[in-house]
């Protein structure tokens, strides 16, 4: 076969060379003259005028002489019609001989036993390594000839089939192909002689995929001149699944100038007449050789199929060579099984080992008619008349459709056919055979057959009761089948049989809503309203979103936020409630999220506006690598809410643009696309060697249906698994959006599901950031459930009054300012705004402080007065008692009271002088030694007891007032009643412990009042400042001490018991506070830091000098800055300024120089460090306080018991 355009490959100087060669040969007189077999003719390249020369080219240069001289050739645009070729001797178009064919000005390649001359295969790796490893990995990849077609590679290599052709005029190239698998990229493009790719549209370069078993045709126009054609395939093997190859055949090129000879017919084909433009395949049981004009019949006991180049020996007949059929039912309702040979019959019956055709079976009763059919008088099944049904009742309509489950004969609207991948005909064989309760694929003798069962449906019509539904579904087809295969086989609507023994059994076929179908059942329908003029039994369609009421058979609208489910509208139960966080559209056809969400927690309602997240977001994960090292990425397009329930995320295949498309109409230009709430594509990055941009493939939908949105982790069986992501440290709950895809896969029988966890993160932007679990890099851990975390500031709830608090400043000049600040950290957005700063009149000293100070002053005056009164009265009693003692007789008899005591109103002698004043212990010892010498009357004992108690009250008052005193002052030494007992002595420790309590209380009150008057605002910006807190605690402690002292002095059980109970309550409160402090240390620390940071806002205000001095002192002495660091001042003062004590090199306004070095540690950290260093000292002090409290409780309870026992003895 001479290649077309051969003249274009010779330079113009070829004529001169041939002339010189002829002259040289002519000079040699010994060479014989050349005949026609010694040379052939060829044209030179066309010149600028469009003319050319015909020259003779010797087959063996130097073997003969006298070549024909060059002559002017035909015009360059000359070409022969189909069936003829250009005879170079006469330069005339001559018909092709029988057994050959010609396209005239074209080329055809339809024989692929080997790759024809002129074609070249180039292999490379899609993602080559730095050292060219792809050459070693792909040198065995190639296009493989398979007789009637070429088969592409199945691996990850890039293999190009290249053919160069020179066209004298504009032409075209067309080819037939099969492209069933999108996991392999198939493109066709054209380059010029400078290897520059010619401009092509995407639909010309990227080949459209075909359905299984179908052949497609692709045509591309070519320009004149050199055209280099590329068919390139690249497989992407992800997950170990083998890709299906591309099949290529019948390549035809138009536009070559001429054909110098005809092409012979390939073996198995023939051309019976001269001037043929194509060859024909030999019929069955015949064969032919190459260049045949007719076919030869096969010898006896041999056979062949159509287009075979040789015959094969017929095998003995076996069970696979026949099939059974059922005869039609006769008038008696009987049928029988018949057996027939598979046609065309290739087996031999009358040889050893062959089986015979089984005999006809017994007559058996016919199977029942299919639903919707009835038995006629002649035992045939006829369809029920329109509108009839045996169970039809008032208010119903027939369910029209086809339902086949008994297979006695093939229904009239079904037919069976077959075709083969290799283009060999198999229509003579039975593709499908009826077998009683099922229909099965027929027997045959060749592999790779497509057995087609065709069901003719005239159309679909939605019943009246379902016509109001807005779905795109008009009907359903359901079939029950069984596959019996030797290896993996596939069942489509056509059965693809890989091996002869493969079989499919189809048991039942059901098609719903068929136009002019038969009725197998009835369904309820809605009736016209009673006031309508139409008949009341007529069925009408319900409007969209309406259901049929069971009681009235009238149309009723579904309740709000419900949707109609499935193909069923009868009864209110057809309206299903939408999931949490979703609403229904007007037609009640779907539920969707409007990107608004509310959640109530702890009597607080949180409102979320997620509309900034409604746009489609993209997430690229990777890179990952296949087994051969091909790099690929996973692209996720995510639409959180969709467009009112319509899926907005689009993923595309076999395109150079992998970005998401917002407009649904734009997706029509792509070869393949899926729309969903969440979709995934596999991206092959650009390599710079031909793929100019990235390539997308394997697009799948992960979320077809929105289930609902909730803060719960489980919804409708889908688990959000919050442990896959970092724990949410905010107080705002995560919102989980749940989705489901009902498309089942081999690994996900229930389909895929997806969860998007929306989390509030003020540090992110409004659009936020999408991520996948760290432990599941592909977004899924099991391949069926995908998890995404979407962190965004828009995921924070709307701000409300609970998200800010007020700070009241000190009262200065009768005016108090109130500031409002957000709670830190701020976990809200939009919503309410901060109220403006406000001012209100106030009093410099609070009313409660005035009352407290006044009450304290009154109590102090009262105590002083009582002290003076009891001191005066005690002096009188001392004088009377001394007179009694001095006048006593030796027998220790006391004189009569009238002679010794002072008369009423008598003034005592103030000149009584004691030369010696014994101590209190000495008096007690003397009284103890002399107690048996005295006996007093009851009246005198009561008087003496009152005198002693008065003295103790005076001591207690002195202890309460004098804060510098450390013990109870008993005054001067004085006589004590001889009847003083142990109970009275035990009052002393109670007085001491209570006195200590009152001293501490006095000190606290004094310090608190001083702090309140000097610095009205403390460090903490709360109403209960440090000074107020100290005043309150001091008052409580002082009152508690007063109760103890007064109870001990007056021997009052009620006061002593109150003193004991108050101390016990204080002790328990301290223990509880201590336990809570250690349990909630982190919370206490967090609140303390937050309050301190909020207090920084008041630093520069005019009426908070105390706060400013306190911070300056602390930061200067402790060498710290801010609460945690100096950045706290930036946030509080809203500028890059810190107080001067924060500077390590202190000078005036050093805090305004950002280049200075500030103390790096925060004051809160320094305080924590100081407490940790002095924890032993603090513990010792705490233990001492605890011991004092326990001693006070013990003494008070001991005195209480003694008084209680003494009272019982006195009563006795």
mmCIF file of N, CA, C and O in Angstrom, residues 651-706:
data_model
loop_
_atom_site.group_PDB
_atom_site.id
_atom_site.type_symbol
_atom_site.label_atom_id
_atom_site.label_comp_id
_atom_site.label_asym_id
_atom_site.label_seq_id
_atom_site.Cartn_x
_atom_site.Cartn_y
_atom_site.Cartn_z
ATOM 1 N N UNK A 651 -20.220 19.290 40.379
ATOM 2 C CA UNK A 651 -18.915 18.713 40.057
ATOM 3 C C UNK A 651 -18.975 18.173 38.636
ATOM 4 O O UNK A 651 -19.982 17.578 38.235
ATOM 5 N N UNK A 652 -17.913 18.376 37.890
ATOM 6 C CA UNK A 652 -17.895 18.024 36.473
ATOM 7 C C UNK A 652 -16.775 17.049 36.170
ATOM 8 O O UNK A 652 -15.778 16.961 36.887
ATOM 9 N N UNK A 653 -16.976 16.313 35.068
ATOM 10 C CA UNK A 653 -15.987 15.348 34.583
ATOM 11 C C UNK A 653 -15.440 15.781 33.228
ATOM 12 O O UNK A 653 -16.145 16.440 32.449
ATOM 13 N N UNK A 654 -14.194 15.380 32.959
ATOM 14 C CA UNK A 654 -13.585 15.545 31.638
ATOM 15 C C UNK A 654 -13.634 16.974 31.132
ATOM 16 O O UNK A 654 -13.975 17.250 29.986
ATOM 17 N N UNK A 655 -13.350 17.908 31.996
ATOM 18 C CA UNK A 655 -13.304 19.314 31.608
ATOM 19 C C UNK A 655 -12.033 19.902 32.159
ATOM 20 O O UNK A 655 -11.394 19.358 33.059
ATOM 21 N N UNK A 656 -11.658 21.033 31.598
ATOM 22 C CA UNK A 656 -10.455 21.707 32.065
ATOM 23 C C UNK A 656 -10.754 22.697 33.163
ATOM 24 O O UNK A 656 -9.843 23.225 33.780
ATOM 25 N N UNK A 657 -12.028 23.014 33.399
ATOM 26 C CA UNK A 657 -12.412 23.961 34.442
ATOM 27 C C UNK A 657 -13.049 23.174 35.557
ATOM 28 O O UNK A 657 -14.111 22.588 35.382
ATOM 29 N N UNK A 658 -12.408 23.126 36.723
ATOM 30 C CA UNK A 658 -12.908 22.326 37.836
ATOM 31 C C UNK A 658 -13.556 23.165 38.907
ATOM 32 O O UNK A 658 -13.880 22.674 39.963
ATOM 33 N N UNK A 659 -13.727 24.450 38.682
ATOM 34 C CA UNK A 659 -14.351 25.295 39.682
ATOM 35 C C UNK A 659 -15.841 25.029 39.728
ATOM 36 O O UNK A 659 -16.446 24.544 38.791
ATOM 37 N N UNK A 660 -16.457 25.363 40.873
ATOM 38 C CA UNK A 660 -17.885 25.164 41.041
ATOM 39 C C UNK A 660 -18.641 26.165 40.198
ATOM 40 O O UNK A 660 -18.212 27.290 39.980
ATOM 41 N N UNK A 661 -19.804 25.765 39.723
ATOM 42 C CA UNK A 661 -20.648 26.604 38.885
ATOM 43 C C UNK A 661 -21.899 26.952 39.667
ATOM 44 O O UNK A 661 -22.594 26.082 40.166
ATOM 45 N N UNK A 662 -22.184 28.250 39.747
ATOM 46 C CA UNK A 662 -23.364 28.697 40.461
ATOM 47 C C UNK A 662 -24.613 28.597 39.604
ATOM 48 O O UNK A 662 -25.712 28.437 40.115
ATOM 49 N N UNK A 663 -24.470 28.711 38.299
ATOM 50 C CA UNK A 663 -25.634 28.687 37.425
ATOM 51 C C UNK A 663 -25.821 27.283 36.900
ATOM 52 O O UNK A 663 -24.951 26.704 36.274
ATOM 53 N N UNK A 664 -26.999 26.723 37.144
ATOM 54 C CA UNK A 664 -27.267 25.364 36.726
ATOM 55 C C UNK A 664 -27.237 25.230 35.213
ATOM 56 O O UNK A 664 -26.842 24.212 34.673
ATOM 57 N N UNK A 665 -27.661 26.272 34.504
ATOM 58 C CA UNK A 665 -27.711 26.188 33.049
ATOM 59 C C UNK A 665 -26.331 26.065 32.428
ATOM 60 O O UNK A 665 -26.186 25.565 31.320
ATOM 61 N N UNK A 666 -25.307 26.516 33.125
ATOM 62 C CA UNK A 666 -23.954 26.435 32.569
ATOM 63 C C UNK A 666 -23.450 25.004 32.501
ATOM 64 O O UNK A 666 -22.511 24.714 31.764
ATOM 65 N N UNK A 667 -24.023 24.124 33.280
ATOM 66 C CA UNK A 667 -23.505 22.756 33.326
ATOM 67 C C UNK A 667 -23.816 21.980 32.062
ATOM 68 O O UNK A 667 -23.269 20.911 31.846
ATOM 69 N N UNK A 668 -24.692 22.499 31.203
ATOM 70 C CA UNK A 668 -25.032 21.767 29.990
ATOM 71 C C UNK A 668 -23.852 21.654 29.044
ATOM 72 O O UNK A 668 -23.790 20.743 28.224
ATOM 73 N N UNK A 669 -22.891 22.559 29.150
ATOM 74 C CA UNK A 669 -21.770 22.539 28.221
ATOM 75 C C UNK A 669 -20.751 21.478 28.607
ATOM 76 O O UNK A 669 -19.876 21.164 27.820
ATOM 77 N N UNK A 670 -20.846 20.915 29.773
ATOM 78 C CA UNK A 670 -19.850 19.942 30.198
ATOM 79 C C UNK A 670 -20.265 18.538 29.782
ATOM 80 O O UNK A 670 -21.444 18.235 29.603
ATOM 81 N N UNK A 671 -19.288 17.696 29.690
ATOM 82 C CA UNK A 671 -19.546 16.344 29.260
ATOM 83 C C UNK A 671 -20.375 15.593 30.296
ATOM 84 O O UNK A 671 -21.336 14.924 29.978
ATOM 85 N N UNK A 672 -20.039 15.703 31.530
ATOM 86 C CA UNK A 672 -20.744 14.998 32.598
ATOM 87 C C UNK A 672 -20.654 15.830 33.866
ATOM 88 O O UNK A 672 -19.598 16.377 34.173
ATOM 89 N N UNK A 673 -21.750 15.944 34.577
ATOM 90 C CA UNK A 673 -21.755 16.732 35.803
ATOM 91 C C UNK A 673 -22.789 16.160 36.745
ATOM 92 O O UNK A 673 -23.756 15.514 36.328
ATOM 93 N N UNK A 674 -22.567 16.387 38.036
ATOM 94 C CA UNK A 674 -23.518 16.004 39.081
ATOM 95 C C UNK A 674 -23.779 17.236 39.930
ATOM 96 O O UNK A 674 -22.889 18.047 40.177
ATOM 97 N N UNK A 675 -25.037 17.382 40.322
ATOM 98 C CA UNK A 675 -25.392 18.472 41.213
ATOM 99 C C UNK A 675 -25.864 17.876 42.531
ATOM 100 O O UNK A 675 -26.561 16.871 42.558
ATOM 101 N N UNK A 676 -25.485 18.526 43.615
ATOM 102 C CA UNK A 676 -25.738 17.959 44.932
ATOM 103 C C UNK A 676 -25.521 19.049 45.966
ATOM 104 O O UNK A 676 -25.119 20.183 45.652
ATOM 105 N N UNK A 677 -25.806 18.737 47.239
ATOM 106 C CA UNK A 677 -25.397 19.617 48.327
ATOM 107 C C UNK A 677 -23.897 19.485 48.574
ATOM 108 O O UNK A 677 -23.226 20.461 48.897
ATOM 109 N N UNK A 678 -23.390 18.262 48.446
ATOM 110 C CA UNK A 678 -21.951 18.007 48.569
ATOM 111 C C UNK A 678 -21.571 17.030 47.471
ATOM 112 O O UNK A 678 -22.180 15.962 47.351
ATOM 113 N N UNK A 679 -20.608 17.376 46.651
ATOM 114 C CA UNK A 679 -20.140 16.469 45.614
ATOM 115 C C UNK A 679 -18.613 16.413 45.656
ATOM 116 O O UNK A 679 -17.954 17.319 46.167
ATOM 117 N N UNK A 680 -18.093 15.333 45.107
ATOM 118 C CA UNK A 680 -16.654 15.096 45.142
ATOM 119 C C UNK A 680 -16.153 14.763 43.743
ATOM 120 O O UNK A 680 -16.813 14.048 42.983
ATOM 121 N N UNK A 681 -14.995 15.296 43.388
ATOM 122 C CA UNK A 681 -14.334 14.987 42.118
ATOM 123 C C UNK A 681 -12.876 14.647 42.396
ATOM 124 O O UNK A 681 -12.283 15.125 43.365
ATOM 125 N N UNK A 682 -12.330 13.818 41.532
ATOM 126 C CA UNK A 682 -10.904 13.505 41.575
ATOM 127 C C UNK A 682 -10.185 14.380 40.556
ATOM 128 O O UNK A 682 -10.549 14.383 39.372
ATOM 129 N N UNK A 683 -9.204 15.118 41.011
ATOM 130 C CA UNK A 683 -8.518 16.102 40.178
ATOM 131 C C UNK A 683 -7.098 15.610 39.867
ATOM 132 O O UNK A 683 -6.356 15.232 40.777
ATOM 133 N N UNK A 684 -6.782 15.607 38.593
ATOM 134 C CA UNK A 684 -5.413 15.313 38.148
ATOM 135 C C UNK A 684 -4.750 16.651 37.841
ATOM 136 O O UNK A 684 -5.165 17.361 36.921
ATOM 137 N N UNK A 685 -3.741 17.047 38.594
ATOM 138 C CA UNK A 685 -3.125 18.366 38.367
ATOM 139 C C UNK A 685 -2.475 18.455 36.988
ATOM 140 O O UNK A 685 -2.133 17.447 36.366
ATOM 141 N N UNK A 686 -2.329 19.673 36.515
ATOM 142 C CA UNK A 686 -1.675 19.913 35.229
ATOM 143 C C UNK A 686 -0.203 19.523 35.315
ATOM 144 O O UNK A 686 0.448 19.730 36.333
ATOM 145 N N UNK A 687 0.291 18.928 34.233
ATOM 146 C CA UNK A 687 1.693 18.510 34.221
ATOM 147 C C UNK A 687 2.544 19.337 33.281
ATOM 148 O O UNK A 687 3.754 19.145 33.218
ATOM 149 N N UNK A 688 1.924 20.235 32.511
ATOM 150 C CA UNK A 688 2.699 21.097 31.630
ATOM 151 C C UNK A 688 3.190 20.428 30.378
ATOM 152 O O UNK A 688 3.981 21.011 29.631
ATOM 153 N N UNK A 689 2.721 19.209 30.083
ATOM 154 C CA UNK A 689 3.214 18.516 28.894
ATOM 155 C C UNK A 689 2.095 18.226 27.899
ATOM 156 O O UNK A 689 2.241 17.389 27.044
ATOM 157 N N UNK A 690 0.984 18.873 28.013
ATOM 158 C CA UNK A 690 -0.121 18.617 27.085
ATOM 159 C C UNK A 690 -1.447 18.930 27.726
ATOM 160 O O UNK A 690 -2.335 19.484 27.091
ATOM 161 N N UNK A 691 -1.617 18.529 29.000
ATOM 162 C CA UNK A 691 -2.795 18.919 29.754
ATOM 163 C C UNK A 691 -2.553 20.338 30.257
ATOM 164 O O UNK A 691 -1.829 20.561 31.207
ATOM 165 N N UNK A 692 -3.174 21.267 29.607
ATOM 166 C CA UNK A 692 -2.873 22.661 29.927
ATOM 167 C C UNK A 692 -3.426 23.061 31.297
ATOM 168 O O UNK A 692 -2.905 23.936 31.943
ATOM 169 N N UNK A 693 -4.520 22.419 31.706
ATOM 170 C CA UNK A 693 -5.099 22.722 33.006
ATOM 171 C C UNK A 693 -5.446 21.407 33.682
ATOM 172 O O UNK A 693 -5.295 20.324 33.098
ATOM 173 N N UNK A 694 -5.936 21.515 34.913
ATOM 174 C CA UNK A 694 -6.259 20.311 35.673
ATOM 175 C C UNK A 694 -7.442 19.588 35.046
ATOM 176 O O UNK A 694 -8.258 20.160 34.341
ATOM 177 N N UNK A 695 -7.532 18.286 35.322
ATOM 178 C CA UNK A 695 -8.593 17.437 34.785
ATOM 179 C C UNK A 695 -9.414 16.886 35.940
ATOM 180 O O UNK A 695 -8.872 16.492 36.969
ATOM 181 N N UNK A 696 -10.712 16.860 35.748
ATOM 182 C CA UNK A 696 -11.634 16.377 36.774
ATOM 183 C C UNK A 696 -12.284 15.091 36.304
ATOM 184 O O UNK A 696 -12.654 14.955 35.137
ATOM 185 N N UNK A 697 -12.438 14.141 37.232
ATOM 186 C CA UNK A 697 -13.084 12.872 36.900
ATOM 187 C C UNK A 697 -13.704 12.289 38.156
ATOM 188 O O UNK A 697 -13.526 12.806 39.252
ATOM 189 N N UNK A 698 -14.459 11.192 37.945
ATOM 190 C CA UNK A 698 -15.062 10.433 39.041
ATOM 191 C C UNK A 698 -15.900 11.331 39.948
ATOM 192 O O UNK A 698 -15.816 11.260 41.165
ATOM 193 N N UNK A 699 -16.719 12.159 39.354
ATOM 194 C CA UNK A 699 -17.580 13.039 40.146
ATOM 195 C C UNK A 699 -18.736 12.232 40.706
ATOM 196 O O UNK A 699 -19.431 11.526 39.966
ATOM 197 N N UNK A 700 -18.934 12.340 41.996
ATOM 198 C CA UNK A 700 -20.008 11.613 42.672
ATOM 199 C C UNK A 700 -20.737 12.563 43.604
ATOM 200 O O UNK A 700 -20.198 13.589 44.034
ATOM 201 N N UNK A 701 -21.972 12.219 43.922
ATOM 202 C CA UNK A 701 -22.782 13.002 44.844
ATOM 203 C C UNK A 701 -22.719 12.370 46.222
ATOM 204 O O UNK A 701 -22.898 11.147 46.366
ATOM 205 N N UNK A 702 -22.458 13.184 47.233
ATOM 206 C CA UNK A 702 -22.400 12.711 48.615
ATOM 207 C C UNK A 702 -23.625 13.124 49.416
ATOM 208 O O UNK A 702 -23.809 12.631 50.531
ATOM 209 N N UNK A 703 -24.435 14.029 48.889
ATOM 210 C CA UNK A 703 -25.577 14.547 49.649
ATOM 211 C C UNK A 703 -26.656 14.997 48.682
ATOM 212 O O UNK A 703 -26.602 16.112 48.165
ATOM 213 N N UNK A 704 -27.626 14.105 48.417
ATOM 214 C CA UNK A 704 -28.736 14.449 47.532
ATOM 215 C C UNK A 704 -29.904 15.058 48.291
ATOM 216 O O UNK A 704 -30.652 15.859 47.751
ATOM 217 N N UNK A 705 -30.062 14.659 49.555
ATOM 218 C CA UNK A 705 -31.234 15.054 50.335
ATOM 219 C C UNK A 705 -30.783 15.667 51.647
ATOM 220 O O UNK A 705 -29.874 15.148 52.305
ATOM 221 N N UNK A 706 -31.427 16.774 52.023
ATOM 222 C CA UNK A 706 -31.162 17.417 53.305
ATOM 223 C C UNK A 706 -32.066 16.792 54.361
ATOM 224 O O UNK A 706 -33.295 16.786 54.226
#
